[in-house]
N, CA and C atoms as an extended XYZ file, in Angstrom:
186
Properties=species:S:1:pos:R:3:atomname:S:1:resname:S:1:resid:I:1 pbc="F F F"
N        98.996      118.177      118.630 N   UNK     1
C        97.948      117.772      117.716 CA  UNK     1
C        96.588      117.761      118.413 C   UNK     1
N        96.752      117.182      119.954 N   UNK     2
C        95.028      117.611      120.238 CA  UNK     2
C        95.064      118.581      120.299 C   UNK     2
N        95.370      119.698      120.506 N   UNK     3
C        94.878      121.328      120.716 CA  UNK     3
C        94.572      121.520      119.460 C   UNK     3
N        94.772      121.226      118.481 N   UNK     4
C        94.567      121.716      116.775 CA  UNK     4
C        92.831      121.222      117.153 C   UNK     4
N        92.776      119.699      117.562 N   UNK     5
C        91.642      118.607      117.286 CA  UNK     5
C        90.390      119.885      118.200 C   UNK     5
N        91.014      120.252      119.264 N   UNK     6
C        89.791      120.794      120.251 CA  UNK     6
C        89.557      122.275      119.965 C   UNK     6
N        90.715      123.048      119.052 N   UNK     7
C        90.115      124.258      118.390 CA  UNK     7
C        89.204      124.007      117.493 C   UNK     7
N        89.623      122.796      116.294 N   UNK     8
C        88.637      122.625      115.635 CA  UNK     8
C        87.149      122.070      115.858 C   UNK     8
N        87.452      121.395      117.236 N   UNK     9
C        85.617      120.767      117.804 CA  UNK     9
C        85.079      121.463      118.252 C   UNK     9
N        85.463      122.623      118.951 N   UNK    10
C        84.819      123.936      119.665 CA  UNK    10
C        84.312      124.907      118.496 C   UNK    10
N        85.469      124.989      117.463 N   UNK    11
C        84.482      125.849      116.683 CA  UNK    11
C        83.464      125.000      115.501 C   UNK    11
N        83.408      123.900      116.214 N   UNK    12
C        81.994      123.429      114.725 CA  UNK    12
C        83.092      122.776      113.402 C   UNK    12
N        84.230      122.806      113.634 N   UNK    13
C        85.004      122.527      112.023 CA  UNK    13
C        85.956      122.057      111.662 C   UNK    13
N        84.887      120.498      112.481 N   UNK    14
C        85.199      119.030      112.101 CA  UNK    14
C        85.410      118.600      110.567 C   UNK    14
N        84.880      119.148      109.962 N   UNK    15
C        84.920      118.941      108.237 CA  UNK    15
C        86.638      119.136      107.545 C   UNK    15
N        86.601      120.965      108.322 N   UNK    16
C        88.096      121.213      107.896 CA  UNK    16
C        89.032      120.565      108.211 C   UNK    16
N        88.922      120.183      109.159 N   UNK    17
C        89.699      119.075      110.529 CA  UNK    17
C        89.771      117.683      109.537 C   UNK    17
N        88.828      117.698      108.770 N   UNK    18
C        89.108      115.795      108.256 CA  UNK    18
C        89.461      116.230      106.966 C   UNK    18
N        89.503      117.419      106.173 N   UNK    19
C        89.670      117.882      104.839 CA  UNK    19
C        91.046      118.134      105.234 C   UNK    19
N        91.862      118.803      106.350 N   UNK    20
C        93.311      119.099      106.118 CA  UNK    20
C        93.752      117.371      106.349 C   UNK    20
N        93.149      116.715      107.459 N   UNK    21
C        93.840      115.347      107.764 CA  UNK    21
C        94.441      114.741      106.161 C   UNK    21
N        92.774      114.482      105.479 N   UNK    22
C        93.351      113.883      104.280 CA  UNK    22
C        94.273      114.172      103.037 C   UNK    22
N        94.119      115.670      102.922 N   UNK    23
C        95.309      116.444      102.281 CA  UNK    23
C        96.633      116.150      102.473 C   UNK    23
N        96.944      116.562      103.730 N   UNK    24
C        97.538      116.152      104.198 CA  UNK    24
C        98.886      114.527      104.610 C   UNK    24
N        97.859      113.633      104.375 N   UNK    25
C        97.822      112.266      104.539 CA  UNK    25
C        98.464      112.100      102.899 C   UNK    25
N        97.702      112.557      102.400 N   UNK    26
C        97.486      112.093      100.674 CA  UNK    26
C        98.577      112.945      100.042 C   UNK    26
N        99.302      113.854      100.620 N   UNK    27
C       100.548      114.698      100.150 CA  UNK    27
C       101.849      113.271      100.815 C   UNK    27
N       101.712      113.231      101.844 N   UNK    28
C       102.797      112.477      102.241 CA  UNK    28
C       102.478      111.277      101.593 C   UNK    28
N       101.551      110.485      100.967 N   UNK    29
C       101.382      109.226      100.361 CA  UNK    29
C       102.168      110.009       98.817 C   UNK    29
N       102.245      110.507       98.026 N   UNK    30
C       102.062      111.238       96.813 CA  UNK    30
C       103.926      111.601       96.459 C   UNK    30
N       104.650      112.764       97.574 N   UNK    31
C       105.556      112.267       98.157 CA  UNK    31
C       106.672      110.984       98.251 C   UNK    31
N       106.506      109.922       98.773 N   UNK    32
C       106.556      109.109       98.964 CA  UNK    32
C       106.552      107.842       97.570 C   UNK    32
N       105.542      107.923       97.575 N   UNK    33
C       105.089      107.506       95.802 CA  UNK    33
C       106.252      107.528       94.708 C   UNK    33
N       106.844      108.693       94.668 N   UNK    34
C       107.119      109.631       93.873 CA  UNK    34
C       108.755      109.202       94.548 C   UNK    34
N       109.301      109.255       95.450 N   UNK    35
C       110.527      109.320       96.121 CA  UNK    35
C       110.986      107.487       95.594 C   UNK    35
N       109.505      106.144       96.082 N   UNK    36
C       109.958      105.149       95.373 CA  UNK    36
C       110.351      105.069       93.896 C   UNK    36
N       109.288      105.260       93.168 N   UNK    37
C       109.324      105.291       91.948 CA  UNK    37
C       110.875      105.934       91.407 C   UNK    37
N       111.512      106.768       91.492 N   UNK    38
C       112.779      107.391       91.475 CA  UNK    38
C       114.023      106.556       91.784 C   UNK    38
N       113.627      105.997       93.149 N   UNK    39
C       114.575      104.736       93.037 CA  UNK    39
C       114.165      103.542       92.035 C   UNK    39
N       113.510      103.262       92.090 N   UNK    40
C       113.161      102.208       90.755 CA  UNK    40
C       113.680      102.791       89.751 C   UNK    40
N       113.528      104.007       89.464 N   UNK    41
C       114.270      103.968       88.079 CA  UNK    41
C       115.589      104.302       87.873 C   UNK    41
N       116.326      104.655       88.756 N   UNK    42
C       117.427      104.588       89.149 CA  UNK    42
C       118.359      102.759       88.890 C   UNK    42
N       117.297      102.305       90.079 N   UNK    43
C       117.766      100.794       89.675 CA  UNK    43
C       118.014      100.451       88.421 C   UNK    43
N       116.791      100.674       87.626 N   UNK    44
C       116.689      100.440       86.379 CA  UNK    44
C       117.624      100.223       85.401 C   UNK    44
N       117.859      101.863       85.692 N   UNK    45
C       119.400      102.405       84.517 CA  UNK    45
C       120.271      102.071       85.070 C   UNK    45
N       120.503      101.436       86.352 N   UNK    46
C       122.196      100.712       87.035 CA  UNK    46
C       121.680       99.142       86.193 C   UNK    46
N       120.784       98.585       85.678 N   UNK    47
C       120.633       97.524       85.226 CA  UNK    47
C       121.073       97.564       83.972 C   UNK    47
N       120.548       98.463       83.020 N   UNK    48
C       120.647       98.280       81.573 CA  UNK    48
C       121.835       98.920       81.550 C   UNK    48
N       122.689       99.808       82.816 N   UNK    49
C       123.719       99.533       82.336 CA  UNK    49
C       124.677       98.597       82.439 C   UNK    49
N       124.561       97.784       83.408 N   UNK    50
C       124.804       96.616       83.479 CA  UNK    50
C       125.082       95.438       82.482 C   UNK    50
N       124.170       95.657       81.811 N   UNK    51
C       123.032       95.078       80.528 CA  UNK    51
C       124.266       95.520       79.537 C   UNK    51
N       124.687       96.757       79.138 N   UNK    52
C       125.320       97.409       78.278 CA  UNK    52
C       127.218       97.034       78.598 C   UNK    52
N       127.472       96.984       79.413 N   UNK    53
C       129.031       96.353       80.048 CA  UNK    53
C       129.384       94.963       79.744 C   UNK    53
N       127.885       94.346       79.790 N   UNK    54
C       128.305       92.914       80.082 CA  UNK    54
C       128.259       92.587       78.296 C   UNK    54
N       127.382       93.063       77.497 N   UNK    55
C       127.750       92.765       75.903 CA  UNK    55
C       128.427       93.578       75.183 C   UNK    55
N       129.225       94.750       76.079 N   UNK    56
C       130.502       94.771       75.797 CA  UNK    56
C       131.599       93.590       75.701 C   UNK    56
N       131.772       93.233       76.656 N   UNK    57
C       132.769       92.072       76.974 CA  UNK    57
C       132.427       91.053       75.998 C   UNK    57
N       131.050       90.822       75.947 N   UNK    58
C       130.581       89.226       74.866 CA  UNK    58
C       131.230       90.129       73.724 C   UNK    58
N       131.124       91.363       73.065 N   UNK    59
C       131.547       91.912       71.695 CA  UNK    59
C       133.018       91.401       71.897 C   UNK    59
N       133.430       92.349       72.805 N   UNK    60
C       135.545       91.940       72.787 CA  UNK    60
C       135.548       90.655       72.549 C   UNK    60
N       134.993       89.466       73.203 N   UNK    61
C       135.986       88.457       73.314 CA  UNK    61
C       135.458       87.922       71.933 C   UNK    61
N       134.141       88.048       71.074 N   UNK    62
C       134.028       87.487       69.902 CA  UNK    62
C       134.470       88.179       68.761 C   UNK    62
């Protein structure tokens, strides 16, 4: 990673250098994001089905 940092300071293009960082940065936040959220909803539907088993049983026994 410094050799990327000192090609880019030698040639002047520090800009590109902080434009890929944050791309970059903001793909793996985005990613990530996206990978929680999936488990949450995963959880979710193990809940309501949960939700759906358990007033089964209240139906049978009444």
């Amino acid at each position: 990673m410094t050799d990327l940092v000192d090609i880019f300071s030698q040639k002047g293009d520090l800009a590109h250098l902080a434009l890929f960082l944050w791309a970059s940065s903001s793909s793996v936040l985005a990613v990530y994001a996206l990978r929680e959220l999936a488990a949450t909803s995963r959880r979710f539907d193990d809940f309501v089905q949960s939700l759906a088993h358990f007033n089964d049983i209240l139906r049978r026994r009444s």
